GROMACS .gro file of C-alpha atoms in nm:
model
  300
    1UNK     CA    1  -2.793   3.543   2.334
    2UNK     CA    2  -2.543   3.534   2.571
    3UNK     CA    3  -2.541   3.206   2.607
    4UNK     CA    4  -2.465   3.135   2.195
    5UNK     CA    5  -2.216   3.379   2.191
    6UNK     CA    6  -2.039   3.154   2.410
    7UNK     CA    7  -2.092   2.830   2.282
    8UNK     CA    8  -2.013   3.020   1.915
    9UNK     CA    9  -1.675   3.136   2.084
   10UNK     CA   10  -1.600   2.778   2.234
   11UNK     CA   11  -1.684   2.615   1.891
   12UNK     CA   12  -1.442   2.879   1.721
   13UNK     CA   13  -1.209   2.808   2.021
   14UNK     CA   14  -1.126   2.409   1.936
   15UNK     CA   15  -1.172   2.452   1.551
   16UNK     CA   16  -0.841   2.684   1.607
   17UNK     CA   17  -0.648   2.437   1.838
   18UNK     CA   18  -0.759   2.197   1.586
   19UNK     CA   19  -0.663   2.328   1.273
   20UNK     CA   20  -0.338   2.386   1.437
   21UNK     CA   21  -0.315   2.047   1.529
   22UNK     CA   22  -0.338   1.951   1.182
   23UNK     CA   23  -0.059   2.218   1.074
   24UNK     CA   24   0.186   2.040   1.349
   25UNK     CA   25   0.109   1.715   1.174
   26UNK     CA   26   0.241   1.861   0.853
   27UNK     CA   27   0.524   2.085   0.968
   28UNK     CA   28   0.634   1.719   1.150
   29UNK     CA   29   0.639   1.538   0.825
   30UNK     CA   30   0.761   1.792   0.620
   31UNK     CA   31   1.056   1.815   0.848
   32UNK     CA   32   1.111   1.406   0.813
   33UNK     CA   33   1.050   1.449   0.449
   34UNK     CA   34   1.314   1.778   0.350
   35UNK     CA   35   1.610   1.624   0.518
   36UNK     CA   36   1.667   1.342   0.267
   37UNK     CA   37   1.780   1.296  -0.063
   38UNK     CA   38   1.524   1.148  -0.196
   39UNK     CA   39   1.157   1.228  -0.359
   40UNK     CA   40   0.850   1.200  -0.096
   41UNK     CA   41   0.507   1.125  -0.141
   42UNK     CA   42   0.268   1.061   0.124
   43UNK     CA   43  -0.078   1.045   0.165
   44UNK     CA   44  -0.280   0.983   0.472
   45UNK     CA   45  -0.662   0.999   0.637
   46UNK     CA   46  -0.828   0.941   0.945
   47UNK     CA   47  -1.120   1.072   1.164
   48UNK     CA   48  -1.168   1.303   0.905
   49UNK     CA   49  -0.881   1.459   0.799
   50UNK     CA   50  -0.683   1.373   0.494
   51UNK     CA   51  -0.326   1.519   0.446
   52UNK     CA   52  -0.101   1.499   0.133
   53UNK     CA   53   0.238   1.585   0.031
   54UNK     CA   54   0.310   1.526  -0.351
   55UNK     CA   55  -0.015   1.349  -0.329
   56UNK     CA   56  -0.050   1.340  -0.715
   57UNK     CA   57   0.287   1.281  -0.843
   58UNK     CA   58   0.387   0.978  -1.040
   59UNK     CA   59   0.597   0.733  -0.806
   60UNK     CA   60   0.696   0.391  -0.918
   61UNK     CA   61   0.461   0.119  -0.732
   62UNK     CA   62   0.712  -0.154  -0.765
   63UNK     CA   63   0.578  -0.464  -0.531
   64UNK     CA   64   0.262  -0.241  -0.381
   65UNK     CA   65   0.057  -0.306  -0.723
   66UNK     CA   66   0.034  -0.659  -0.571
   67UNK     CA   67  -0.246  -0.530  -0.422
   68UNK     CA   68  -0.390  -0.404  -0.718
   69UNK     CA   69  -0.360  -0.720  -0.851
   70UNK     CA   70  -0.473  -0.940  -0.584
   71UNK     CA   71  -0.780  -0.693  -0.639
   72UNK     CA   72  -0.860  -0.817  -0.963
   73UNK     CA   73  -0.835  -1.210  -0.912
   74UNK     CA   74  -1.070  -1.144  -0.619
   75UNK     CA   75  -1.301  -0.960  -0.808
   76UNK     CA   76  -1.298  -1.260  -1.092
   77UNK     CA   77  -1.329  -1.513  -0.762
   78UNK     CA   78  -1.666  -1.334  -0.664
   79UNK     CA   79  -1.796  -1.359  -1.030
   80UNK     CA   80  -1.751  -1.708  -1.029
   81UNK     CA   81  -1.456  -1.708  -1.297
   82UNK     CA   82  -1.185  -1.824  -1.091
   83UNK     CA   83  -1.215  -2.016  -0.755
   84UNK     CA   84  -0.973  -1.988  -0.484
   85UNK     CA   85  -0.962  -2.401  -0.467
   86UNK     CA   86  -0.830  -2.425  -0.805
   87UNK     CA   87  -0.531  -2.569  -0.898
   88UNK     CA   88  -0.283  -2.340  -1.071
   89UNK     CA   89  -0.004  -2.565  -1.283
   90UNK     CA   90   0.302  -2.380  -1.198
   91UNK     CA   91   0.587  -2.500  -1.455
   92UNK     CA   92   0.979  -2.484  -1.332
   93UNK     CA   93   1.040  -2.212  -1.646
   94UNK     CA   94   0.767  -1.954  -1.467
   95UNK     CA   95   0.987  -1.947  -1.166
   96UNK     CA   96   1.306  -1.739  -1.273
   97UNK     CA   97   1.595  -1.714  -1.071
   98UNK     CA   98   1.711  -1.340  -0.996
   99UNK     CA   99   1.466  -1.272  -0.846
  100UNK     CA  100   1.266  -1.269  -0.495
  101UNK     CA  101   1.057  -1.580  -0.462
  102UNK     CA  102   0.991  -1.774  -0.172
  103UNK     CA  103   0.810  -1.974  -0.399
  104UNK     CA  104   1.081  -2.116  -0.631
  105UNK     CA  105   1.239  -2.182  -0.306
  106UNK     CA  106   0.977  -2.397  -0.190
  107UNK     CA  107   0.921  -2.575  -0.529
  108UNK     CA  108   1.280  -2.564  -0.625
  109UNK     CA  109   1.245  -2.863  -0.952
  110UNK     CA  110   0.908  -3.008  -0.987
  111UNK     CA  111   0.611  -2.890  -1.156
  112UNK     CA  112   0.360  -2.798  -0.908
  113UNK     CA  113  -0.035  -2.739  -0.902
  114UNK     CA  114  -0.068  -2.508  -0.636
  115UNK     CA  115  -0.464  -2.362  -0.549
  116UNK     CA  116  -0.519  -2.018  -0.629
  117UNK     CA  117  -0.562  -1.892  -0.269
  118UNK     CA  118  -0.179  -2.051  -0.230
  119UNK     CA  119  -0.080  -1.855  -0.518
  120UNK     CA  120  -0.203  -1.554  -0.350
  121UNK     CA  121  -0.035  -1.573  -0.026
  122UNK     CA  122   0.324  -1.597  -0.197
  123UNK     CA  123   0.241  -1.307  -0.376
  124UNK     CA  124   0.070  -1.060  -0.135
  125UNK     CA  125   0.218  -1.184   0.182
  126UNK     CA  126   0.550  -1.295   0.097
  127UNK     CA  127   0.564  -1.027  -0.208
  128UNK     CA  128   0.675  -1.305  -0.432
  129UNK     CA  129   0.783  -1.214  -0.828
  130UNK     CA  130   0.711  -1.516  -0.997
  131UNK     CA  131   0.350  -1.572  -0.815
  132UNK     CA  132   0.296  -1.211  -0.929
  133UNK     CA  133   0.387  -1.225  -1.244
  134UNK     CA  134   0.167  -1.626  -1.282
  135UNK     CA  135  -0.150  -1.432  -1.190
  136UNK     CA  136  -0.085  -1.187  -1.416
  137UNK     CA  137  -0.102  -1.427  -1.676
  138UNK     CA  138  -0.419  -1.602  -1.583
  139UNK     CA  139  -0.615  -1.249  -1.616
  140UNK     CA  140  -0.455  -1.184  -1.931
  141UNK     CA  141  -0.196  -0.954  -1.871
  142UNK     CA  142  -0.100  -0.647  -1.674
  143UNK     CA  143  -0.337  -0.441  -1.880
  144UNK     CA  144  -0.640  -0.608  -1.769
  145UNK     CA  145  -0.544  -0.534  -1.377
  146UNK     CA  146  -0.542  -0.187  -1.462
  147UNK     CA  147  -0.835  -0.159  -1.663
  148UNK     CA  148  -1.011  -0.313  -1.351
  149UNK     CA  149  -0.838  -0.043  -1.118
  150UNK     CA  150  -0.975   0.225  -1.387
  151UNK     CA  151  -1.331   0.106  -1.313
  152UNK     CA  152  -1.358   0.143  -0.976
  153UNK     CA  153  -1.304   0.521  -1.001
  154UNK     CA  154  -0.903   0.476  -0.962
  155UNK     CA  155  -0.733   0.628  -1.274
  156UNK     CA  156  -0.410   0.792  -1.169
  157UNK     CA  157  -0.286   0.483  -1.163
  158UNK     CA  158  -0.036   0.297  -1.436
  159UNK     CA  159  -0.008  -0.109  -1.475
  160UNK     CA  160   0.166  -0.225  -1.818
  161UNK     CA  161   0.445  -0.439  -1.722
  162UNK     CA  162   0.516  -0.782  -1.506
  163UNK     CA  163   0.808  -0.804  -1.258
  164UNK     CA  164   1.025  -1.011  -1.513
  165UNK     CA  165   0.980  -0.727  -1.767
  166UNK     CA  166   1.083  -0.474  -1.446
  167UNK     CA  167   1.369  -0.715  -1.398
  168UNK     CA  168   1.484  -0.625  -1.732
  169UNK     CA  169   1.525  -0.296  -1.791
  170UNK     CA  170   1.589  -0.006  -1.466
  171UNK     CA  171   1.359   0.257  -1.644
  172UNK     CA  172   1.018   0.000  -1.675
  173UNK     CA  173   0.951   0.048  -1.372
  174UNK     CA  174   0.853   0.404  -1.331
  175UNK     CA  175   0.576   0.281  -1.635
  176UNK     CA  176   0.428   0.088  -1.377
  177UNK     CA  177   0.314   0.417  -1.125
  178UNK     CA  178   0.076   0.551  -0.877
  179UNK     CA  179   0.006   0.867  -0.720
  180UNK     CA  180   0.007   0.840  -0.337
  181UNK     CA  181  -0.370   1.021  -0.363
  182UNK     CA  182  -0.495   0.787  -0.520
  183UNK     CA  183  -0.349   0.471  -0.351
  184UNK     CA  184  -0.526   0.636  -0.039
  185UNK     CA  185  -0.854   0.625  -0.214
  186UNK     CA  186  -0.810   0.258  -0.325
  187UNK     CA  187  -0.769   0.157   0.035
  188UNK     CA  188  -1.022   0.359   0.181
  189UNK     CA  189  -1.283   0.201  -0.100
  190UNK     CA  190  -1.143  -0.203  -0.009
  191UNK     CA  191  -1.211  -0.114   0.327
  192UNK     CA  192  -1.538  -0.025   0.330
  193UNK     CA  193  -1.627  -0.297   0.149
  194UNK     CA  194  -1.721  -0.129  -0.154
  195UNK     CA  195  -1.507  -0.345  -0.375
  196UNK     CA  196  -1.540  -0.687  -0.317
  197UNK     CA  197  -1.735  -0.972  -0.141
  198UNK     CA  198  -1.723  -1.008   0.272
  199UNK     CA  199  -1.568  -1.316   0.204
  200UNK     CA  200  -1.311  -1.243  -0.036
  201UNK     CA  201  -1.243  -0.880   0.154
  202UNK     CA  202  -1.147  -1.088   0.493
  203UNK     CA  203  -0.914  -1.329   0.290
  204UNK     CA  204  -0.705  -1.052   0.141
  205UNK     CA  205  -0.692  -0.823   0.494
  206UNK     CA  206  -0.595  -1.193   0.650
  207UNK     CA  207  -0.312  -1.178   0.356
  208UNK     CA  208  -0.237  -0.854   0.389
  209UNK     CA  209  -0.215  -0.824   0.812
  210UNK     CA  210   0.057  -1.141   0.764
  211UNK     CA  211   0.209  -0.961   0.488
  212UNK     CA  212   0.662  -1.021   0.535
  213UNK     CA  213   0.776  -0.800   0.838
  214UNK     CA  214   0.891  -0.489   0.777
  215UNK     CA  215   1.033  -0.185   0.978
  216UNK     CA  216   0.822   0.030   0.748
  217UNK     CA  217   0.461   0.130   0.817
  218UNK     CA  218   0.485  -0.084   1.151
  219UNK     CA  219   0.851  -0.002   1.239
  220UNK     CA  220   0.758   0.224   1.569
  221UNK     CA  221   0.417   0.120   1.598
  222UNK     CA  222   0.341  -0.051   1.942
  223UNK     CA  223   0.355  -0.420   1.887
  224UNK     CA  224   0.011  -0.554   1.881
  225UNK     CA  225  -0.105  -0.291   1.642
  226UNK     CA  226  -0.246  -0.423   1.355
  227UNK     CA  227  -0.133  -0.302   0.990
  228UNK     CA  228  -0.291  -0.451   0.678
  229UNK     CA  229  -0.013  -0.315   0.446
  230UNK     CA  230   0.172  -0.398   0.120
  231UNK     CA  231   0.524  -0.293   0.062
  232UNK     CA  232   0.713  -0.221  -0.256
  233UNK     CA  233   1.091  -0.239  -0.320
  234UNK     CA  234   1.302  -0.196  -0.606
  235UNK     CA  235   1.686  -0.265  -0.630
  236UNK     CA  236   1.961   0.048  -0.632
  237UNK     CA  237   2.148   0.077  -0.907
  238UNK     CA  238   2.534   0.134  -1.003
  239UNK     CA  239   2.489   0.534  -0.883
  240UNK     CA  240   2.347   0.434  -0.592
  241UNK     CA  241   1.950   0.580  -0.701
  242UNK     CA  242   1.702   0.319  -0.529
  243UNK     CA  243   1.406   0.449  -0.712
  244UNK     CA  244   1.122   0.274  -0.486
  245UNK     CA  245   1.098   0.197  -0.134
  246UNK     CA  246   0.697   0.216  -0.038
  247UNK     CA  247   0.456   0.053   0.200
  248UNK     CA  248   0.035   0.178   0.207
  249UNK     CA  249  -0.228   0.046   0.427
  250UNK     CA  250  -0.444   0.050   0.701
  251UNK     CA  251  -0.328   0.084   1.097
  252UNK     CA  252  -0.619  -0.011   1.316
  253UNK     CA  253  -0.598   0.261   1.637
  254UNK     CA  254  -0.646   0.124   1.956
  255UNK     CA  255  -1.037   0.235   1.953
  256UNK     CA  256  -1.075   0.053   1.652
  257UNK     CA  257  -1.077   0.325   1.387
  258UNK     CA  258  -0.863   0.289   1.030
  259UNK     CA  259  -0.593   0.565   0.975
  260UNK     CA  260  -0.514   0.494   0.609
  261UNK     CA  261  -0.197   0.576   0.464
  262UNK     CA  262   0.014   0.588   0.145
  263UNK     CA  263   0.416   0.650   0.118
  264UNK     CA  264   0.594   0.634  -0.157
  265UNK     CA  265   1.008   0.697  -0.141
  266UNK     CA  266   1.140   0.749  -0.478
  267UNK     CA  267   1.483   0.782  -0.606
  268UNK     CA  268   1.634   0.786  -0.287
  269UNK     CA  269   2.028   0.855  -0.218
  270UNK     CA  270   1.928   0.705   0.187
  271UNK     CA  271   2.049   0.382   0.285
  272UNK     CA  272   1.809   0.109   0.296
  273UNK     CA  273   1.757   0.134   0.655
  274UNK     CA  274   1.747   0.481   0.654
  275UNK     CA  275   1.434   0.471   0.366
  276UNK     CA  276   1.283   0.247   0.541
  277UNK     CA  277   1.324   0.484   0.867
  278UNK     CA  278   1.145   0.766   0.685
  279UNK     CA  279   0.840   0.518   0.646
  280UNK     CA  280   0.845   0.440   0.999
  281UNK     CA  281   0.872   0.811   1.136
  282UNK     CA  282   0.579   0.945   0.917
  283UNK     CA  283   0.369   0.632   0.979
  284UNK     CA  284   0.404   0.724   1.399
  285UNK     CA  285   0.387   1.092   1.364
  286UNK     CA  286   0.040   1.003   1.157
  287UNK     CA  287  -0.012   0.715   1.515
  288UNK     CA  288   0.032   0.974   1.786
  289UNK     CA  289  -0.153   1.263   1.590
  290UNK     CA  290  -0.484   1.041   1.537
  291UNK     CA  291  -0.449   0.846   1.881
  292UNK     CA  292  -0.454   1.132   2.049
  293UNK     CA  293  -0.677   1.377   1.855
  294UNK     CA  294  -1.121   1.385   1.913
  295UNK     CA  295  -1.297   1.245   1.644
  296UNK     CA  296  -1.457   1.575   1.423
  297UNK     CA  297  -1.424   1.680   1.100
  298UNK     CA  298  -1.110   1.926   1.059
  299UNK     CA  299  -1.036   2.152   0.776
  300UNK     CA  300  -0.731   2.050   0.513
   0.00000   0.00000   0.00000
C-alpha cells in the first residue's frame, strides 16, 4: 500500500510540473503574440501535446496553399493521371509580370515544355505565382484542389481563387483561407504517410526541406535543423495592413521526432522583419519547450 501511495504521489508529482510546463509554453507565446499589432494564429503539436491560439479562425493562406496544391497533383501522380516526367507547355502569356516568379525569370521569351516535377519545384520551393497558378489549371481549377483537401477530412479550409485573381483585387485573398487547426492536421496526416505514395511523399518533403530561405519557422533554429515548411506572403497595402505573413511545417528535433506547427500573421501593422520575427520567436519557444521536455502524453 505504501508503496502505491508513493508511486500514485510521484505520478501526480510530474503530471503537475508537466502541466505547468505546458502553461509556460503558452504564457511565452501569448506574450510574443499580445505585443503586436497584428492578428495571431498559431497552432502547434509534438510528443503529445497540441497547443492553439485562434486555432480556428479564418486567416488568409496566401502562398502556404501551395502545399495544398502540390497535394493534389501528387495525389493525381499516384493514380496514374499525371506523371511527374511529363512535359508541361508553358506559353510566354501564363507567365505575368507583377508578380514573383523565378520562373519567368528563367524562361524570360520562349515557350517552354518544362516536366511536371520542374513545375513543382518553382512552385513549392521557390513559391513561384505563375507555376502555381499553371497547375492550377491542369487540375481544373482552384475548386478541384479544395474539393481534394475536403476529402481527406480537411474542411476548414477555403481554395476558390489563383494568384493572378489575388493579384487583382486586395480583398480575394482572405476567400482563399485556413484555420491554423486545421493546417496542423493536414501536416500531421502528409507525414504519416496517410495521404500519398512513399514515393511521391519523399519528393514533396525533398521540395519542401529546400523550400526559399526564410527567417521564419527556421529563423533561430540551430542551423542543421531540418524544417519541411511552406511560407505565405502577401503585399501591404497603401495603409500599411500586410494581411498575410505565414510559414507551417514540420521541425525534425534532434532525436528525430516531428514538432508540427502552423502560424498564421494576419493584418499586421509590424514591419516585415518584425512579422517575420514573431514567426521565428514562437517557432523556438515551441524548439526549446519540446527539446527539452520527456516524451508522455500531457493534458491541453
Amino acid at each position: 500500500m505504501r508503496r502505491n501511495t508513493i508511486l500514485l504521489l510521484t505520478f501526480l508529482s510530474f503530471s503537475h510540473v508537466i502541466q505547468g510546463q505546458t502553461i509556460l509554453l503558452r504564457q511565452k507565446i501569448e506574450k510574443i503574440t499580445s505585443a503586436r499589432s497584428a492578428t495571431i494564429g498559431v497552432a502547434l503539436s509534438g510528443s503529445g501535446d497540441t497547443l492553439t491560439i485562434h486555432g480556428n479562425q479564418h486567416f488568409p493562406m496566401q502562398s502556404v496553399y501551395k502545399f495544398h496544391l502540390a497535394l493534389a497533383i501528387l495525389d493525381q501522380v499516384d493514380k496514374g493521371k499525371l506523371f511527374l516526367d511529363q512535359k508541361i507547355r508553358i506559353e510566354k502569356s501564363d507567365l505575368h509580370e507583377n508578380t514573383w516568379s523565378p520562373l519567368r525569370k528563367d524562361h524570360p521569351d520562349d515557350n517552354v515544355y518544362i516536366p511536371l516535377s520542374k513545375l513543382l519545384q518553382y512552385t513549392v520551393s521557390l513559391s513561384d505565382n505563375n507555376g502555381c497558378d499553371i497547375l492550377f489549371r491542369l487540375l481544373g481549377g482552384p475548386g478541384k484542389v479544395n474539393d481534394y483537401i475536403h476529402t481527406l477530412g480537411c474542411k476548414d479550409v477555403s481554395i476558390v481563387a489563383t494568384e493572378e485573381q489575388m493579384h487583382k483585387e486586395w480583398n480575394v485573398q482572405y476567400a482563399n483561407w485556413g484555420t491554423p487547426r486545421m493546417a496542423l492536421e493536414l501536416l500531421q496526416k502528409f507525414y504519416e504517410g496517410a495521404i500519398l505514395s512513399k514515393k511521391s511523399h519523399d519528393f514533396l518533403w525533398q521540395l519542401m526541406v529546400e523550400s526559399v530561405k526564410s527567417e521564419r519557422l527556421k529563423g533561430l533554429l540551430p542551423n542543421e535543423t531540418i524544417v519541411a515548411h511552406k511560407s505565405g506572403t502577401s503585399d501591404t497595402n497603401e495603409n500599411g495592413i500586410t494581411a498575410a505573413v505565414n510559414d507551417i511545417g514540420i521541425i525534425i528535433t534532434p532525436d528525430k521526432k516531428p514538432i508540427f506547427i502552423a502560424i498564421f500573421v494576419s493584418d499586421s501593422k509590424e514591419t516585415a522583419s518584425d512579422n517575420e520575427k514573431i514567426i521565428a520567436e514562437i517557432a523556438k519557444a515551441a524548439w526549446d519547450y519540446f527539446t527539452s521536455t520527456p516524451t508522455v502524453k500531457r493534458e491541453r
